[in-house]
XYZ file of C-alpha atoms in Angstrom:
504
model
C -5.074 72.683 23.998
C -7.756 73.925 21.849
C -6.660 71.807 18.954
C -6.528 68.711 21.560
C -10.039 69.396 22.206
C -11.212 69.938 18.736
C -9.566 66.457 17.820
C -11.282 64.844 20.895
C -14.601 66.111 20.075
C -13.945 64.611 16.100
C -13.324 61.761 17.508
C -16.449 61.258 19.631
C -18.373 62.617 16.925
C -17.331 59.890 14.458
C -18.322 57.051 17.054
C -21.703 58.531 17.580
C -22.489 58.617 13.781
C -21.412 55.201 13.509
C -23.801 54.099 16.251
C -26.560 56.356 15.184
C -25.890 54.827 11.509
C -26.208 51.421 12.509
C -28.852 52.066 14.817
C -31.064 54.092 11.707
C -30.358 50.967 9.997
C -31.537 48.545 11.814
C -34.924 50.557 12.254
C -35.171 50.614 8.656
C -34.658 47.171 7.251
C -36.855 46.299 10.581
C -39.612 48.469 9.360
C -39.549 47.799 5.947
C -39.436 43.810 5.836
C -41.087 41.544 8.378
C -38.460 39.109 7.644
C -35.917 41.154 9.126
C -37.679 41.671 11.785
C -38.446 38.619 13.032
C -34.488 37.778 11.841
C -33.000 40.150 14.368
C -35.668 38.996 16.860
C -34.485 35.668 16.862
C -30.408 36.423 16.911
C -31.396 38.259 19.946
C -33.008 35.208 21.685
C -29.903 32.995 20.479
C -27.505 36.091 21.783
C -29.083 35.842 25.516
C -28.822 32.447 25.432
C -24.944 32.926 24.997
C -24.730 35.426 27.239
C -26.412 33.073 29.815
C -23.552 30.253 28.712
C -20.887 32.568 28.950
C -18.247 32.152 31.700
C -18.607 35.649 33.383
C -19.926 37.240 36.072
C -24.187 37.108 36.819
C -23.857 40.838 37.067
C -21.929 41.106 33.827
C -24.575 39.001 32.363
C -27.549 40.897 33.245
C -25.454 44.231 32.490
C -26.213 42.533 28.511
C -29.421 40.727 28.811
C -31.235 43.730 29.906
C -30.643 45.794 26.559
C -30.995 42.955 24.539
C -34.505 42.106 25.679
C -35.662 46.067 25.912
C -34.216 45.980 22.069
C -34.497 43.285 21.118
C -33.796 44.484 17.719
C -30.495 46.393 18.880
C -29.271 44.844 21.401
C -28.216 41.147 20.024
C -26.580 43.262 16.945
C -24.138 45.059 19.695
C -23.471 42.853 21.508
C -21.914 40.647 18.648
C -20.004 43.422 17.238
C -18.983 44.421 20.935
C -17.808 41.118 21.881
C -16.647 39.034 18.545
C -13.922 41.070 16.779
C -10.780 39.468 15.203
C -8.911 42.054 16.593
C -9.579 40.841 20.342
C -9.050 37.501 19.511
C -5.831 38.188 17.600
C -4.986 41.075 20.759
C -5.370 37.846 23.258
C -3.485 35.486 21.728
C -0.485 37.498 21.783
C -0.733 38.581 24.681
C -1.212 35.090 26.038
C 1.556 34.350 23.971
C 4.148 36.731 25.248
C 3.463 36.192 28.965
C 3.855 32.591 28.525
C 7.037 32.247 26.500
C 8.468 34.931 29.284
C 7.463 33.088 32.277
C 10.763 30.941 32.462
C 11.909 34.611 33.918
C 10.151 34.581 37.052
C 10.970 31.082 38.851
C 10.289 30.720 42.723
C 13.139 30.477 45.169
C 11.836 27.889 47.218
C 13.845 28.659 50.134
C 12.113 32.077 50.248
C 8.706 30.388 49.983
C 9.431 28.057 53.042
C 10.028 31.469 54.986
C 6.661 32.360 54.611
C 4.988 31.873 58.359
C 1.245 31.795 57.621
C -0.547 28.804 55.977
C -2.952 31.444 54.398
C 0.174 33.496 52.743
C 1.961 30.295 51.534
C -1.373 29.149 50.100
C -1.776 32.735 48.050
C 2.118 32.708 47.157
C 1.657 29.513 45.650
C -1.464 30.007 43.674
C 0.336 33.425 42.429
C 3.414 31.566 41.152
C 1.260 28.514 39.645
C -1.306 30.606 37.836
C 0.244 34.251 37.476
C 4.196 33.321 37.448
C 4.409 35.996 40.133
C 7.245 34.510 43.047
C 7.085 36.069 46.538
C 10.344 37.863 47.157
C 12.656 38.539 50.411
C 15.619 41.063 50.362
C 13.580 43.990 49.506
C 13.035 47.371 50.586
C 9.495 48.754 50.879
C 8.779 52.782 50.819
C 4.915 53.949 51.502
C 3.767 57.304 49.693
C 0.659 58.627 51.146
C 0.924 61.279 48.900
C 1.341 61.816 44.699
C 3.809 65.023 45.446
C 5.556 62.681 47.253
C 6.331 59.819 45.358
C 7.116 61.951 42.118
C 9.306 64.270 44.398
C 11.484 60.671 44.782
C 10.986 59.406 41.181
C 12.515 62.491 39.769
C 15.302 62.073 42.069
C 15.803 58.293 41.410
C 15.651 59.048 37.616
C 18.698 61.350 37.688
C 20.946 58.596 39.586
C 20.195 56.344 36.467
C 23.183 54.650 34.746
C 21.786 52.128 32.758
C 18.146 51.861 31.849
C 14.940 53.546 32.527
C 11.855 51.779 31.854
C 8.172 53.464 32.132
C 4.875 52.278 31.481
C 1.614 54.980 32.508
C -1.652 54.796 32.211
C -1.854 58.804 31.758
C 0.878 61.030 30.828
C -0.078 64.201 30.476
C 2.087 67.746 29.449
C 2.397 70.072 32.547
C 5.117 70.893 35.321
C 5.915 66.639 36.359
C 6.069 65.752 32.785
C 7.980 68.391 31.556
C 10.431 68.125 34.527
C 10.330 63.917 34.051
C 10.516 64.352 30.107
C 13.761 66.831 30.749
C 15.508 64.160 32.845
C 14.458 61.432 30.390
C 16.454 63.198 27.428
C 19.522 64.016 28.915
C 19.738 60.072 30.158
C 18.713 59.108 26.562
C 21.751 61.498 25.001
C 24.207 59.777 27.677
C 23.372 56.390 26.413
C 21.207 55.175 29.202
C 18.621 52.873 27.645
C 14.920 54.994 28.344
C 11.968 53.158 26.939
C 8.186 54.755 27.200
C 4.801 52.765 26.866
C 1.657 54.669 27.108
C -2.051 53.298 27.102
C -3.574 54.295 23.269
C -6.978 55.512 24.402
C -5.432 58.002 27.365
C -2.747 58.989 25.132
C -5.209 59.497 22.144
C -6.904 62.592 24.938
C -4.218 63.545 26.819
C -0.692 63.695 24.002
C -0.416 65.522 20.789
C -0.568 63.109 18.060
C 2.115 61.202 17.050
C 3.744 61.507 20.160
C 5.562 58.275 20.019
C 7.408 59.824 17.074
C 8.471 62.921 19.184
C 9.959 61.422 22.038
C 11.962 59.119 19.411
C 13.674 62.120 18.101
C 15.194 62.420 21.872
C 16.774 58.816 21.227
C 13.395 57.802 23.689
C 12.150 54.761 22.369
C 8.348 54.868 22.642
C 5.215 52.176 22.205
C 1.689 53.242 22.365
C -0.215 50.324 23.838
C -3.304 48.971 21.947
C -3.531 52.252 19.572
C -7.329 53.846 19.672
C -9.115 53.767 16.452
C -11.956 55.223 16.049
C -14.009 52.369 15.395
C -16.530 50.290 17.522
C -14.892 47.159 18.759
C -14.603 45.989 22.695
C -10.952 45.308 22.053
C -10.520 48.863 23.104
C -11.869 48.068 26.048
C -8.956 46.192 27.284
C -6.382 49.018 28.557
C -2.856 49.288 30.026
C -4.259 50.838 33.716
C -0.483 49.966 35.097
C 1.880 52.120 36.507
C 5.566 51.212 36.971
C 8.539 53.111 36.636
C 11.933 50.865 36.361
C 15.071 52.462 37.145
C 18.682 50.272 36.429
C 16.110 47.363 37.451
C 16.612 47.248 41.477
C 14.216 50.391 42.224
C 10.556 50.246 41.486
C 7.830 52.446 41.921
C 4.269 51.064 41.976
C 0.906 52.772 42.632
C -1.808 54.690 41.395
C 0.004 58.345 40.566
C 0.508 58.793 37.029
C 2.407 61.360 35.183
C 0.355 64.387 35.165
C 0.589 67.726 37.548
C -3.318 66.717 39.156
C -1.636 63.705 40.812
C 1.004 65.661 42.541
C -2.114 68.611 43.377
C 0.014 71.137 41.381
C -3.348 71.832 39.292
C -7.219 71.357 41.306
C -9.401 68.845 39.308
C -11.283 67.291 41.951
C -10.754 69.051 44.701
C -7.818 67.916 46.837
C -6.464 64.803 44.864
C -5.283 61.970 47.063
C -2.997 59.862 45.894
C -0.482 56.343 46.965
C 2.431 54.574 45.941
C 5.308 52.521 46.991
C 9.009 52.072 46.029
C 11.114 49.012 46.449
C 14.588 48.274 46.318
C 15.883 44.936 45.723
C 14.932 41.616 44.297
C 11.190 42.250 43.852
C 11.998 44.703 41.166
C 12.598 41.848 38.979
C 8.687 40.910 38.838
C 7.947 44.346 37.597
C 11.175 44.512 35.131
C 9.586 41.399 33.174
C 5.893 42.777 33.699
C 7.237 46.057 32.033
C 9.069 43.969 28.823
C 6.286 41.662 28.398
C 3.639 44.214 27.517
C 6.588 46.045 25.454
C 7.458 42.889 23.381
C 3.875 41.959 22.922
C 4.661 42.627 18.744
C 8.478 41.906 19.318
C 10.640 39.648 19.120
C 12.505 37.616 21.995
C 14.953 39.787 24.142
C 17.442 38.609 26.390
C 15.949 39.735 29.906
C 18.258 37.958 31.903
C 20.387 41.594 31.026
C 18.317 43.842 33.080
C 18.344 41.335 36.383
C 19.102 43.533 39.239
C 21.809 40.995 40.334
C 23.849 42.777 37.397
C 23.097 46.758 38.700
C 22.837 45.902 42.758
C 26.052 45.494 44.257
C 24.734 44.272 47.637
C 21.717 42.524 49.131
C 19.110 44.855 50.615
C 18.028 43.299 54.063
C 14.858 41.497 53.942
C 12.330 43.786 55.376
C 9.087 41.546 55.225
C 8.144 39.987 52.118
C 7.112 41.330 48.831
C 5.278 40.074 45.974
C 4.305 42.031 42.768
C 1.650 40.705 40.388
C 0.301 41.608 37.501
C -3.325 40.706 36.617
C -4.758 40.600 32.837
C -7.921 40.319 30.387
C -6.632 37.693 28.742
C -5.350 34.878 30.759
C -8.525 33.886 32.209
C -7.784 34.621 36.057
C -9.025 36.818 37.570
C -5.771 37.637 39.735
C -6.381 41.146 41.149
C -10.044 40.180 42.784
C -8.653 36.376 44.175
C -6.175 38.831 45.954
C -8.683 41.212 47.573
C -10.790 38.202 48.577
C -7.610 36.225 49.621
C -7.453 39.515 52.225
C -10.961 40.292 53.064
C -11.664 35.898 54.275
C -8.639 35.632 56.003
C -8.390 38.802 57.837
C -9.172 38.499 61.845
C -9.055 42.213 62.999
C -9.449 44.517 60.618
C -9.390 45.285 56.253
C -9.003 48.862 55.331
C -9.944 49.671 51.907
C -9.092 53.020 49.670
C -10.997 52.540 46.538
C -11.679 55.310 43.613
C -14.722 53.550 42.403
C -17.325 51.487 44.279
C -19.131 48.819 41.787
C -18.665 45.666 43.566
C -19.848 41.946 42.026
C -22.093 39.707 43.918
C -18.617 37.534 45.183
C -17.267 40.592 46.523
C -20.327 41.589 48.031
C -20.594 39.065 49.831
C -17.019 38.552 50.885
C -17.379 42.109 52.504
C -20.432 41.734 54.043
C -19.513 38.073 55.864
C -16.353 39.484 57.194
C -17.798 42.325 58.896
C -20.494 39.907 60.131
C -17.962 38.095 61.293
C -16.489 40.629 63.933
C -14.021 41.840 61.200
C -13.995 45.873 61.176
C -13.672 46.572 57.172
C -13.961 50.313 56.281
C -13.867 51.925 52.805
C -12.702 55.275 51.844
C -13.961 56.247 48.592
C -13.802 60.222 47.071
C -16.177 62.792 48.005
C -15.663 64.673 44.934
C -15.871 62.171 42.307
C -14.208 62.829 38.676
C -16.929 60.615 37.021
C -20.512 61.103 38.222
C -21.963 58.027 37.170
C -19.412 56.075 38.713
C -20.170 57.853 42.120
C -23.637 57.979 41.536
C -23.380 53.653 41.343
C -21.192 53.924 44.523
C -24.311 55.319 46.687
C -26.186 52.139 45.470
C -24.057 50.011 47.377
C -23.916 51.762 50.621
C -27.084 51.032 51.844
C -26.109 46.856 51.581
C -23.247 47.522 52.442
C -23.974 49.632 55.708
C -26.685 46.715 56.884
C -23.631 44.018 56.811
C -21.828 46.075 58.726
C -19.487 47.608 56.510
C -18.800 51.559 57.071
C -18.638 53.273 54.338
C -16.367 57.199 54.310
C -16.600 60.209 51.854
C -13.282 62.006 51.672
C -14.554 65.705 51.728
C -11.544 67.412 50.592
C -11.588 65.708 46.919
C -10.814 62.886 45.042
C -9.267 59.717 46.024
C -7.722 57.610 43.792
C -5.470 55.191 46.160
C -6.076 51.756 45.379
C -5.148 50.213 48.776
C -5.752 47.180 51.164
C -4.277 47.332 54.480
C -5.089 43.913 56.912
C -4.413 43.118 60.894
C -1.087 45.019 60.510
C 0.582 42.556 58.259
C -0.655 42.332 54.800
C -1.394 45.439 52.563
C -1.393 45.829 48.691
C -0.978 48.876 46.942
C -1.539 49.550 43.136
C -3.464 50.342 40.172
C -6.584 48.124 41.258
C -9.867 49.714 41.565
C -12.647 47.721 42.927
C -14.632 48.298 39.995
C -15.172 45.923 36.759
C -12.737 48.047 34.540
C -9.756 46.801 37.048
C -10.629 43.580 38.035
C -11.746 42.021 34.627
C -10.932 44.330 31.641
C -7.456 46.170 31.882
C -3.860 45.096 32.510
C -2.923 45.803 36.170
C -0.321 45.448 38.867
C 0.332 46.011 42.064
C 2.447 44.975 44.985
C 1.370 42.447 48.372
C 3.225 43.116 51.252
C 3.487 40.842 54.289
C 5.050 41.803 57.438
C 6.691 45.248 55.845
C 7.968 47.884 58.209
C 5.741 50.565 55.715
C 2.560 48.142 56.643
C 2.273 50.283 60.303
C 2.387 53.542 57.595
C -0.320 52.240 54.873
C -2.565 51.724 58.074
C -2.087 55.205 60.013
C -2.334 56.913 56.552
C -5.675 55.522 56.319
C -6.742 56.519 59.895
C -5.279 60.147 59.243
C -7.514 59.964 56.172
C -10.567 58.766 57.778
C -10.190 62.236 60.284
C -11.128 64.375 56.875
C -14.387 61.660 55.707
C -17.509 61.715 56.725
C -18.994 58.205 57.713
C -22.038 57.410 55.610
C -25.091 57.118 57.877
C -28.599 55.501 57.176
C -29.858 59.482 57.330
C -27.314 60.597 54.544
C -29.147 57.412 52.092
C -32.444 58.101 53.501
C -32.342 62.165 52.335
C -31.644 60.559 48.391
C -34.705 61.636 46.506
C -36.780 59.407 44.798
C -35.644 59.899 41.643
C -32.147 59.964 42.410
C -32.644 56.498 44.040
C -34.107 55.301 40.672
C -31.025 56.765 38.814
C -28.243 55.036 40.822
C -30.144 51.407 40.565
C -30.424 52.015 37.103
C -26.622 53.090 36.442
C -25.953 50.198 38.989
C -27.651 47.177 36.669
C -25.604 48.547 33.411
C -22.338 49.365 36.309
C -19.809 46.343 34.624
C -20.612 48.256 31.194
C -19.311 51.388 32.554
């Protein structure tokens, strides 16, 4: 551990010096020749006006605009070597590439489409097969986890019935009692020939693994990719991040959520207080979706495989009855759609009774905003439950700064006292929900490769909605008298975390 640490601090020692050397140099040439001066104070006029041009959010825009102006001969400097790097552009275009030559994969059944009973749905499931390639799925079994102990508890249990292949792709995995217990089960599959493949996100791994890591679980006959490796250089292409978690087992069972692999998530170590957690499992033709999510981010650098190999028509002897509908998506940086948000708006406009929201982190854009804010003005009772222990303060700290515009709309707003959640959930008039690794925070919704799963009309709807209610009973509602006892210069804090919030 200590030598985990000692790397960790190198590393963030090595990106402040290159800051602080680029900064010190900047100062220098600007102090020494009037030229330069005036130089980097006109690439900083020409950088807002890009930033203005840009196609991005306003709040993303300002986020920029602010520190370019304040320095002006700073700013424009970062934000060019932030945001044009050869690596992102090369990083997007296979990306791009790979999703789009893997697409034939994932073809609507139009005879399950027609099955869908609501205009809205059938509107949604279209736009989600025409721009994502995601197709809405029947004969599939949905299981709710309201807890992280939980849904390990059945992973480990699925993972030993494995025959054929295991695939795994986690934000975090992390040494401790699940991994070593997973890792355990993962070997002896490997040594019996069942084909166990790892991916891991770079930056997590880079804080959480030994180094090299990849290379040990190879020696198990493991086959392991590290997704977008950290360097430790500055460049915003390591600011696009594999947030997903799916585990793939013989390619009809499918667990989807926000646990990842690491004893906090299944409360078998205290980070943040009591750690609350969600997932689901399915069984049946939806695992498909997240079979070709999982080998499109593996074969991003690879060659073509033959997928049609791991369809779950080959490993499922019979048909699971249809049990609702089910339609995994993934959502990326790259593709230009903003997938994961279109779905939580999709929910919040059309819902009549009620939206339920679980949410980690709070740092909401104007369109969301909004959306939230009409609905509950509309008669609509939308709650959010967001942690009362936080694990980062400045993402809590932006949180308050909404709850005061949020609480005049309407919205109410709970603290869950025990700890930390980190459920990413929507639950809607007892017949749509989605559960996954969204936040409702800029990271998710326009920076890191996601997924999750819509449900419509699932038996384990009537559980995602009385696990939120048996939540609510251990939050405290924000009131106008919790906001009004902020200090002063706490209140000046939060606004200011709040305007750089989609930098965060």
């Amino acid at each position: 551990m200590s030598k985990l640490f000692n790397r960790n601090a190198l590393i963030i020692l090595v990106l402040i010096l290159q800051i602080a050397a680029l900064l010190l140099s900047i100062i220098e040439l600007s102090n020494n020749y009037v030229f330069v001066y005036a130089a980097f104070t006109m690439l900083s006029a020409i950088v807002v006006y890009i930033i203005l041009n840009k196609s991005t959010t306003p709040e993303y825009k300002l986020a920029w605009i602010v520190p370019t102006l304040v320095m002006p001969i700073f700013g424009g400097i970062v934000y060019l070597i932030y945001s044009n790097h050869t690596a992102i552009r090369l990083f997007k275009k296979l990306t791009v590439k790979r999703i789009k030559d893997t697409q034939k994969y994932l073809g609507q059944d139009q005879e399950v489409l027609e099955h869908v009973d609501d205009p809205y749905v059938y509107n949604l499931a279209k736009y989600m097969n025409n721009k994502g390639v995601y197709p809405i799925y029947e004969n599939t079994s949905v299981k709710y986890f309201p807890s992280g102990e939980r849904m390990i508890k059945s992973l480990i249990e699925e993972l030993k019935s494995a025959r054929h292949f295991i695939f795994m792709e986690y934000f975090i995995i992390h040494s401790g009692e699940v991994w070593d217990e997973i890792l355990k089960i993962l070997k002896e599959k490997a040594a019996s020939g069942v084909d166990v493949r790892i991916m891991y996100d770079g930056v997590m791994g880079r804080f959480t693994l030994p180094d090299n890591y990849h290379k040990t679980l190879e020696k198990y006959n493991i086959r392991c990719r590290v997704f977008n490796p950290f360097r430790p250089f500055l460049s915003s292409v390591q600011n696009n991040r594999d947030h997903r978690k799916i585990a793939v087992i013989d390619g009809h069972t499918v667990f989807n959520g926000g646990v990842n692999l690491a004893d906090e998530y299944a409360n078998i170590i205290e980070r943040f207080g009591h750690w609350k957690d969600t997932a689901v499992m399915l069984k049946g033709d939806a695992a498909w979706s997240f079979t070709i999510m999982f080998l499109q981010m593996w074969d991003i650098l690879s060659t073509d495989e033959d997928y049609s190999i791991f369809s779950p028509e080959k490993y499922l002897t019979d048909k699971i009855p249809s049990d609702g509908m089910v339609m995994p998506y993934g959502d990326a940086p790259t593709d230009g759609e903003n997938i994961g948000e279109l779905v939580y708006l999709d929910i919040i406009n059309k819902a009549h009774q009620y939206v339920y929201i679980t949410t980690p982190y709070l740092i909401l854009d104007n369109k969301m905003l909004t959306a939230l804010g009409y609905a509950a003005k509309s008669g609509v009772d939308v709650r959010i439950i967001v942690p009362g222990i936080p694990d980062k303060w400045y993402c809590y700290r932006i949180a308050q700064s909404y709850y005061k515009e949020l609480i005049d709309n309407g919205v109410r707003v709970y603290e869950y006292t025990p700890g930390f959640v980190h459920a990413k959930n929507f639950v809607s008039d007892d017949t749509k929900a989605v559960v996954g690794t969204i936040n409702l925070d800029y990271r998710s919704l326009y920076l890191h490769f996601e997924c999750a799963t819509f449900l419509y009309k699932c038996s384990c709807i009537s559980d995602i909605k009385q696990d939120f209610l048996e939540t609510l009973e251990k939050c405290r509602e924000i009131n106008y008298e919790y906001i009004n006892s902020f200090s002063l210069p706490k209140r000046i804090v939060n606004g200011f975390l709040k305007t750089f919030g989609p930098l965060l």
